[in-house]
Amino acid sequence: MIKARLFGALGLLASVFLIGCGVDGDADKGARSTASTEAPYPSTYQALSSKLTLIQNATVLTGDGARIEGGSVLLGDGKVLEIGDGIDVPDDALVIDAQGKWVTPGIIDNHSHLGVYASPGVSSHADGNEISGPNTAEVWAEHAVWPQDQGFNTARAGGVTALQILPGSANLFGGRGVTLKNVPSRTMQGMKFPGAPYGLKMACGENPKRVYGEKGGPFSRMGNVAGYRAAWIKAAAYKEKWEEYEAGKAEKPPERDLQLDTLMGVLKGEILVHNHCYRADEMAVMLDLAKEFGYKVTAFHHAVEAYKIADLLAENGTCAAMWADWWGFKMEAFDGIRENIALVDKAGACAIVHSDSAMGIQRLNQEAAKVMGAASRVGMDITPEHAWTWLSLNPARSLGIDEVTGSLEKGKNGDLVIWNGNPFSVYTRAEKVFVDGALVYDLNDPAYQAVSDFTLGSLEIEGGLK
Amino acid sequence: MNRSLNKIFAVCALLLATQLQAQTIAVTGGTVHTLGGAGVIENGTVLIRDGRIVAVGKGVEVPRDAQLIDASGKIVTPGLFDAYTDFGVKEVSAVEGTVDSAQSGERFSASFDVSYAINPRSILIGVNRIEGVTRAAVVPGSSWGEAGSVFSGQVAVIDLAGPGDWLTRSSAAMFVRLGESGSGLSGGSRVNAMLALRDGLEEARDYSANRRSWEQGAHWEYTLKRKDLDALLPVLTGSTPLLVQVERASDISQALRLKKDFGLKMAILGGAEAWIVADELAAAGVPVVLDPQRNLPGGFDSLGATLENAARLNKAGVMIAFTAGGTHNARNITQYAGLAVANGLPYQVALEAMTVNPARIYGVSSEVGSLEAGKLADLVIWSGDPLELSTFADQVVIRGKAIPMVSRATLLRDRYLELNTERPQAYKK
């Protein structure tokens, strides 16, 4: 069903309409462990080899709202060693003169289906929605990520250094999302972001009721909420049993339940809730649901009507991950406006630009630029340095990885992009992309342009691909 | 907020004024990209009377009664033309009752004239026209791909001015599908799709020659219905182009063979791998309607998808036209044009691909597509480079009318600019 075979964006839009998405994570918890005590499928990520590198003379957007003209960034040991407007050149450093260029933190997309809805978009690659029941909290996106999806490479060429892969939004509980570093790897584990907490994908509204309405429900938004509540009640009881056992009040541990493991992880604050939800009124209900069961909605995803309740989002410390301008493909998306992200930001809530698309992820900076343009028409002047918070630090917060990435600060990971101009211009392209201080993409050097196994064959076509 | 309200009032006043007076508008002082023989005119004037352009140039005399629109420091272009949309035949993609762009159950549907269903008051039209889209090809059967047949029906060209004379041309093209999507509609192989198409055209050719005897019952029966045969006649004579949705290079070559065999006029829609057969397309004089952002394979038909498709086709001499690939955001056509430029397409060609080229493909270039005397007055005054992301349409003129620069989306925006209001937002209109 999720075939983008017909015609480009229409097909992509179709996939959104069919699967929707959305996940949200708790920005403040900083949790690092998984729900169960052991950590299966562990990360085997190793940074690619890097050199001590000094980038000079750039317009630097730090990602936390600041801007340095004529700025320098020193990368070494995988980290940002120094950042400022005058750094002495270390003896053995590779020096990159970025005169006229811009440097930003790598873009972080907290809503992607790369690898689980891989290109080519054939039905054999439709691994993002486990539509076997309305609650599939037991499934993990990481078990289906195909690292040979060329979309990872094209996203890297767009400056994306980390991303969360989420299950789709067919279910009330779609399963666990996984955060990856955007590096080429033979295995999912080789991309898995060390220490990043899991996300739980939940979905409001039209998708679950459409998918399950004729398969025993939920049939309505009422049924959706009843479904969440019933699941949280079971999860709370499960958690209590484990606590009793751990306190020595029970002899035998409770029987493991994968579904409840994940939900318990949320209740313990270890797994971040990423909640696909479009309508303002539904988001308000979901915030109350979270209070009823003692968890936090880390981020609403899509949140097409977030501008109607931006104050409520700010009050609850819940992020909204949004498109710049997608609207109208289904009823709950009908009230989308171009200023949504800017208005959420203006209310003091955590605003994020997300993609949910193998196309959109290649130019999230451009999506932000469109929002800035639209906002300027109603007197909101958003600076480039501020807008970049939507692209790196805020999404990093929503993924619980903001302590190590998302902004250019001394000691943080060397995840950055050198753009060949102002990244909010349509003509600008990512020139060099670094992950943990290692060059992983270079616009002008084919040796640093990774190609997936699948695409390798396509290169035989006359003239080659780009 | 006051600023935007003032702007609305100003535009309304302007509208009222232009309607009451002699409907003469002069757009002055801008950098005018005519997309016609006059090229780019600095500090140019576009003089409009009764819906048409009467003069374009430097130092054009402006009649005293003309309504002036000052475009100093701004860019003026023809209105944008998206070459593949379902404007007016779809509101909410997932709400069935609002979708009229496709039919199901008919094997042949050449007679399916999409213009019967077009709603010029569509909310999508309002949202997109204030961002510079003034004309569109409405292509039937472009919805989810579940319905339709190899012949999907007749394309209409409309303007986005709303009620009135919105139909520029019906039957502007006959839309068919080959390749993978055609195969799915015709029996599981792309052979079926090609045979269905060839059968249809052959029957129409036979019908054209033997209509009288067929009407008298003295001729073998056709599998196509009469209305479908009639609809194919202008395709056979080459007065209506066959718009062929096809992606794979080998399928494009087959389409070109079909063109040759029947002497058709043709345009390719999609064409993810068109660049591979660019020389063949150029030799056959067949243009390509494409979405410049496609660079990942949706399936095995588009393994060759690349951001350089537009640039490579142009370099080989193939005419290109753009589509934003989705009607709700047809307004993003400028962004995708910019993307094509960032990937090697000359700037001027990017402008052509969303103005004069689609007008040529759909046979309406004598009326729209460029700023030249005699043409319908569709133009946009841009705050800056129209391809740039922060640029917006300052004023849009369609058929000589200054469009009020408001839409349902801007009204929603204005309603929720302030959340902490004394009375509920519902009272704010």
mmCIF file of C-alpha atoms in Angstrom, chain A residues 3-15 17 114 118-122 149-151 154 206 210 306-312 324-332 334-339 343 346-347 358-360 362-363 365-367 369-374 376-380 423-429 454-455 458 461-466, chain B residues 1 3-4 84 90-95 123-124 127-128 130-131 142-145 177 180-181 184 245 247 269-271 273 275-276 289-291 293-300 303-308 312 323-329 331-332 334-336 338-339 341-343 347 385 387-393 408-409 412-414 416-420:
data_model
loop_
_atom_site.group_PDB
_atom_site.id
_atom_site.type_symbol
_atom_site.label_atom_id
_atom_site.label_comp_id
_atom_site.label_asym_id
_atom_site.label_seq_id
_atom_site.Cartn_x
_atom_site.Cartn_y
_atom_site.Cartn_z
ATOM 1 C CA LYS A 3 4.216 2.568 -2.731
ATOM 2 C CA ALA A 4 5.572 5.843 -3.919
ATOM 3 C CA ARG A 5 5.603 4.404 -7.389
ATOM 4 C CA LEU A 6 3.219 6.738 -9.088
ATOM 5 C CA PHE A 7 4.745 10.114 -9.112
ATOM 6 C CA GLY A 8 7.221 11.585 -6.752
ATOM 7 C CA ALA A 9 5.754 13.803 -4.132
ATOM 8 C CA LEU A 10 2.236 12.596 -4.692
ATOM 9 C CA GLY A 11 3.404 9.137 -3.836
ATOM 10 C CA LEU A 12 5.312 10.415 -0.849
ATOM 11 C CA LEU A 13 2.331 12.339 0.304
ATOM 12 C CA ALA A 14 0.323 9.191 -0.115
ATOM 13 C CA SER A 15 2.610 7.379 2.228
ATOM 14 C CA PHE A 17 -1.586 9.868 4.410
ATOM 15 C CA LEU A 114 14.392 5.864 6.287
ATOM 16 C CA ALA A 118 13.289 2.303 2.123
ATOM 17 C CA SER A 119 13.907 3.250 -1.482
ATOM 18 C CA PRO A 120 12.989 1.749 -3.845
ATOM 19 C CA GLY A 121 9.538 2.064 -2.382
ATOM 20 C CA VAL A 122 8.363 -1.416 -3.265
ATOM 21 C CA ASP A 149 18.431 2.685 1.969
ATOM 22 C CA GLN A 150 19.996 5.278 -0.337
ATOM 23 C CA GLY A 151 17.873 7.825 1.503
ATOM 24 C CA THR A 154 20.871 11.704 0.238
ATOM 25 C CA GLU A 206 -7.591 9.463 11.848
ATOM 26 C CA ARG A 210 -9.167 4.195 9.834
ATOM 27 C CA ALA A 306 0.018 23.391 17.186
ATOM 28 C CA TYR A 307 -0.316 27.137 16.574
ATOM 29 C CA LYS A 308 -3.777 27.010 18.131
ATOM 30 C CA ILE A 309 -2.453 25.712 21.454
ATOM 31 C CA ALA A 310 1.153 26.877 21.406
ATOM 32 C CA ASP A 311 0.730 28.305 24.906
ATOM 33 C CA LEU A 312 -0.379 24.924 26.211
ATOM 34 C CA ALA A 324 6.791 23.905 7.132
ATOM 35 C CA ASP A 325 3.735 23.742 4.956
ATOM 36 C CA TRP A 326 2.171 20.323 4.437
ATOM 37 C CA TRP A 327 -1.590 20.515 4.714
ATOM 38 C CA GLY A 328 -4.879 19.240 3.422
ATOM 39 C CA PHE A 329 -4.032 15.644 2.549
ATOM 40 C CA LYS A 330 -6.447 14.527 5.225
ATOM 41 C CA MET A 331 -9.140 16.171 7.265
ATOM 42 C CA GLU A 332 -7.049 16.592 10.399
ATOM 43 C CA PHE A 334 -6.829 20.853 6.754
ATOM 44 C CA ASP A 335 -5.955 23.791 9.000
ATOM 45 C CA GLY A 336 -2.232 23.760 8.309
ATOM 46 C CA ILE A 337 -0.624 27.185 7.959
ATOM 47 C CA ARG A 338 2.854 28.239 6.918
ATOM 48 C CA GLU A 339 3.488 30.134 10.136
ATOM 49 C CA LEU A 343 3.972 30.699 16.144
ATOM 50 C CA LYS A 346 6.888 32.658 19.532
ATOM 51 C CA ALA A 347 4.832 31.163 22.365
ATOM 52 C CA ALA A 358 12.830 10.902 2.261
ATOM 53 C CA MET A 359 12.569 14.044 0.133
ATOM 54 C CA GLY A 360 11.949 16.579 2.877
ATOM 55 C CA GLN A 362 17.223 16.398 2.280
ATOM 56 C CA ARG A 363 16.439 20.081 2.828
ATOM 57 C CA ASN A 365 17.041 23.971 6.290
ATOM 58 C CA GLN A 366 14.922 25.107 3.350
ATOM 59 C CA GLU A 367 11.756 24.174 5.203
ATOM 60 C CA ALA A 369 13.632 29.202 5.531
ATOM 61 C CA LYS A 370 10.094 29.070 4.172
ATOM 62 C CA VAL A 371 8.752 29.478 7.684
ATOM 63 C CA MET A 372 11.014 32.472 8.267
ATOM 64 C CA GLY A 373 9.741 34.048 5.057
ATOM 65 C CA ALA A 374 6.107 33.466 5.943
ATOM 66 C CA SER A 376 8.227 37.938 8.236
ATOM 67 C CA ARG A 377 4.992 38.791 6.471
ATOM 68 C CA VAL A 378 3.278 39.113 9.824
ATOM 69 C CA GLY A 379 6.059 41.036 11.456
ATOM 70 C CA MET A 380 7.942 38.168 13.065
ATOM 71 C CA PRO A 423 21.803 27.680 4.326
ATOM 72 C CA PHE A 424 18.469 29.473 4.144
ATOM 73 C CA SER A 425 18.959 30.146 0.442
ATOM 74 C CA VAL A 426 17.503 27.737 -2.104
ATOM 75 C CA TYR A 427 20.774 27.766 -4.032
ATOM 76 C CA THR A 428 22.964 26.705 -1.123
ATOM 77 C CA ARG A 429 24.191 23.171 -0.663
ATOM 78 C CA PHE A 454 21.288 -1.003 -4.057
ATOM 79 C CA THR A 455 22.179 2.226 -5.809
ATOM 80 C CA SER A 458 22.164 2.176 -10.851
ATOM 81 C CA ILE A 461 23.246 3.802 -16.077
ATOM 82 C CA GLU A 462 24.575 6.227 -18.655
ATOM 83 C CA GLY A 463 26.042 9.343 -17.142
ATOM 84 C CA GLY A 464 25.784 8.279 -13.557
ATOM 85 C CA LEU A 465 23.552 9.498 -10.780
ATOM 86 C CA LYS A 466 23.806 12.445 -8.521
ATOM 87 C CA MET B 1 -1.688 42.301 12.814
ATOM 88 C CA ARG B 3 -0.112 45.734 9.255
ATOM 89 C CA SER B 4 -1.792 42.786 7.630
ATOM 90 C CA TYR B 84 0.289 18.846 -13.303
ATOM 91 C CA LYS B 90 -9.836 17.667 -4.835
ATOM 92 C CA GLU B 91 -10.103 19.359 -1.464
ATOM 93 C CA VAL B 92 -8.984 16.830 1.113
ATOM 94 C CA SER B 93 -7.125 13.911 -0.399
ATOM 95 C CA ALA B 94 -8.440 11.430 2.158
ATOM 96 C CA VAL B 95 -12.034 12.644 2.067
ATOM 97 C CA ILE B 123 -9.915 26.403 -0.932
ATOM 98 C CA LEU B 124 -6.709 25.077 -2.495
ATOM 99 C CA VAL B 127 -4.270 29.232 -0.786
ATOM 100 C CA ASN B 128 -2.011 28.836 -3.794
ATOM 101 C CA ILE B 130 -1.698 34.337 -3.292
ATOM 102 C CA GLU B 131 1.707 32.706 -3.584
ATOM 103 C CA SER B 142 -3.828 11.880 -10.784
ATOM 104 C CA SER B 143 -5.162 10.783 -7.440
ATOM 105 C CA TRP B 144 -4.195 7.716 -5.558
ATOM 106 C CA GLY B 145 -3.736 5.510 -8.550
ATOM 107 C CA ARG B 177 -0.258 6.069 -18.419
ATOM 108 C CA GLU B 180 4.550 0.403 -14.293
ATOM 109 C CA SER B 181 1.486 2.450 -13.446
ATOM 110 C CA GLY B 184 -1.232 -2.023 -13.121
ATOM 111 C CA GLN B 245 2.918 9.465 -17.615
ATOM 112 C CA GLU B 247 9.195 7.062 -15.808
ATOM 113 C CA LEU B 269 4.828 13.472 -17.497
ATOM 114 C CA GLY B 270 7.094 12.257 -14.707
ATOM 115 C CA GLY B 271 10.082 11.150 -16.723
ATOM 116 C CA GLU B 273 14.746 8.635 -16.269
ATOM 117 C CA TRP B 275 17.594 12.347 -19.029
ATOM 118 C CA ILE B 276 18.872 8.943 -20.122
ATOM 119 C CA VAL B 289 6.800 17.749 -17.297
ATOM 120 C CA LEU B 290 8.782 16.929 -14.177
ATOM 121 C CA ASP B 291 9.110 17.429 -10.459
ATOM 122 C CA GLN B 293 13.085 17.281 -6.408
ATOM 123 C CA ARG B 294 12.921 13.588 -7.268
ATOM 124 C CA ASN B 295 16.225 11.852 -6.678
ATOM 125 C CA LEU B 296 15.246 8.571 -5.028
ATOM 126 C CA PRO B 297 13.674 5.615 -6.748
ATOM 127 C CA GLY B 298 10.009 5.202 -5.908
ATOM 128 C CA GLY B 299 10.314 1.840 -7.635
ATOM 129 C CA PHE B 300 12.269 0.084 -10.330
ATOM 130 C CA LEU B 303 16.187 3.956 -10.544
ATOM 131 C CA GLY B 304 17.763 6.765 -12.546
ATOM 132 C CA ALA B 305 16.044 9.575 -10.653
ATOM 133 C CA THR B 306 18.421 12.498 -10.194
ATOM 134 C CA LEU B 307 18.310 16.139 -9.171
ATOM 135 C CA GLU B 308 20.055 16.899 -12.444
ATOM 136 C CA ARG B 312 20.471 17.427 -18.352
ATOM 137 C CA THR B 323 5.134 20.571 -11.389
ATOM 138 C CA ALA B 324 5.351 20.829 -7.631
ATOM 139 C CA GLY B 325 4.025 17.275 -7.558
ATOM 140 C CA GLY B 326 1.186 17.975 -5.151
ATOM 141 C CA THR B 327 -1.681 20.381 -5.550
ATOM 142 C CA HIS B 328 -2.034 21.570 -1.962
ATOM 143 C CA ASN B 329 1.495 22.897 -2.188
ATOM 144 C CA ARG B 331 3.054 27.088 -4.371
ATOM 145 C CA ASN B 332 6.330 25.262 -3.708
ATOM 146 C CA THR B 334 9.377 28.092 -6.957
ATOM 147 C CA GLN B 335 11.414 26.187 -4.378
ATOM 148 C CA TYR B 336 11.754 23.200 -6.666
ATOM 149 C CA GLY B 338 15.434 26.851 -7.298
ATOM 150 C CA LEU B 339 16.555 23.324 -6.580
ATOM 151 C CA VAL B 341 18.969 25.825 -10.626
ATOM 152 C CA ALA B 342 21.155 24.707 -7.721
ATOM 153 C CA ASN B 343 21.680 21.517 -9.712
ATOM 154 C CA TYR B 347 17.922 30.473 -14.113
ATOM 155 C CA ASP B 385 14.038 36.668 -6.404
ATOM 156 C CA LEU B 387 12.948 31.280 -6.500
ATOM 157 C CA GLU B 388 14.244 32.271 -3.082
ATOM 158 C CA LEU B 389 12.637 30.791 -0.002
ATOM 159 C CA SER B 390 12.084 34.032 1.858
ATOM 160 C CA THR B 391 10.530 35.787 -1.142
ATOM 161 C CA PHE B 392 6.795 36.203 -1.265
ATOM 162 C CA ALA B 393 4.251 37.405 -3.768
ATOM 163 C CA ARG B 408 -8.408 30.656 4.467
ATOM 164 C CA ALA B 409 -4.889 29.909 5.679
ATOM 165 C CA LEU B 412 -6.507 31.132 10.347
ATOM 166 C CA ARG B 413 -3.060 32.584 10.919
ATOM 167 C CA ASP B 414 -4.449 35.984 11.823
ATOM 168 C CA TYR B 416 -4.390 32.689 16.176
ATOM 169 C CA LEU B 417 -1.600 35.255 16.121
ATOM 170 C CA GLU B 418 -2.619 36.073 19.678
ATOM 171 C CA LEU B 419 -3.746 33.232 21.906
ATOM 172 C CA ASN B 420 -4.382 35.172 25.065
#
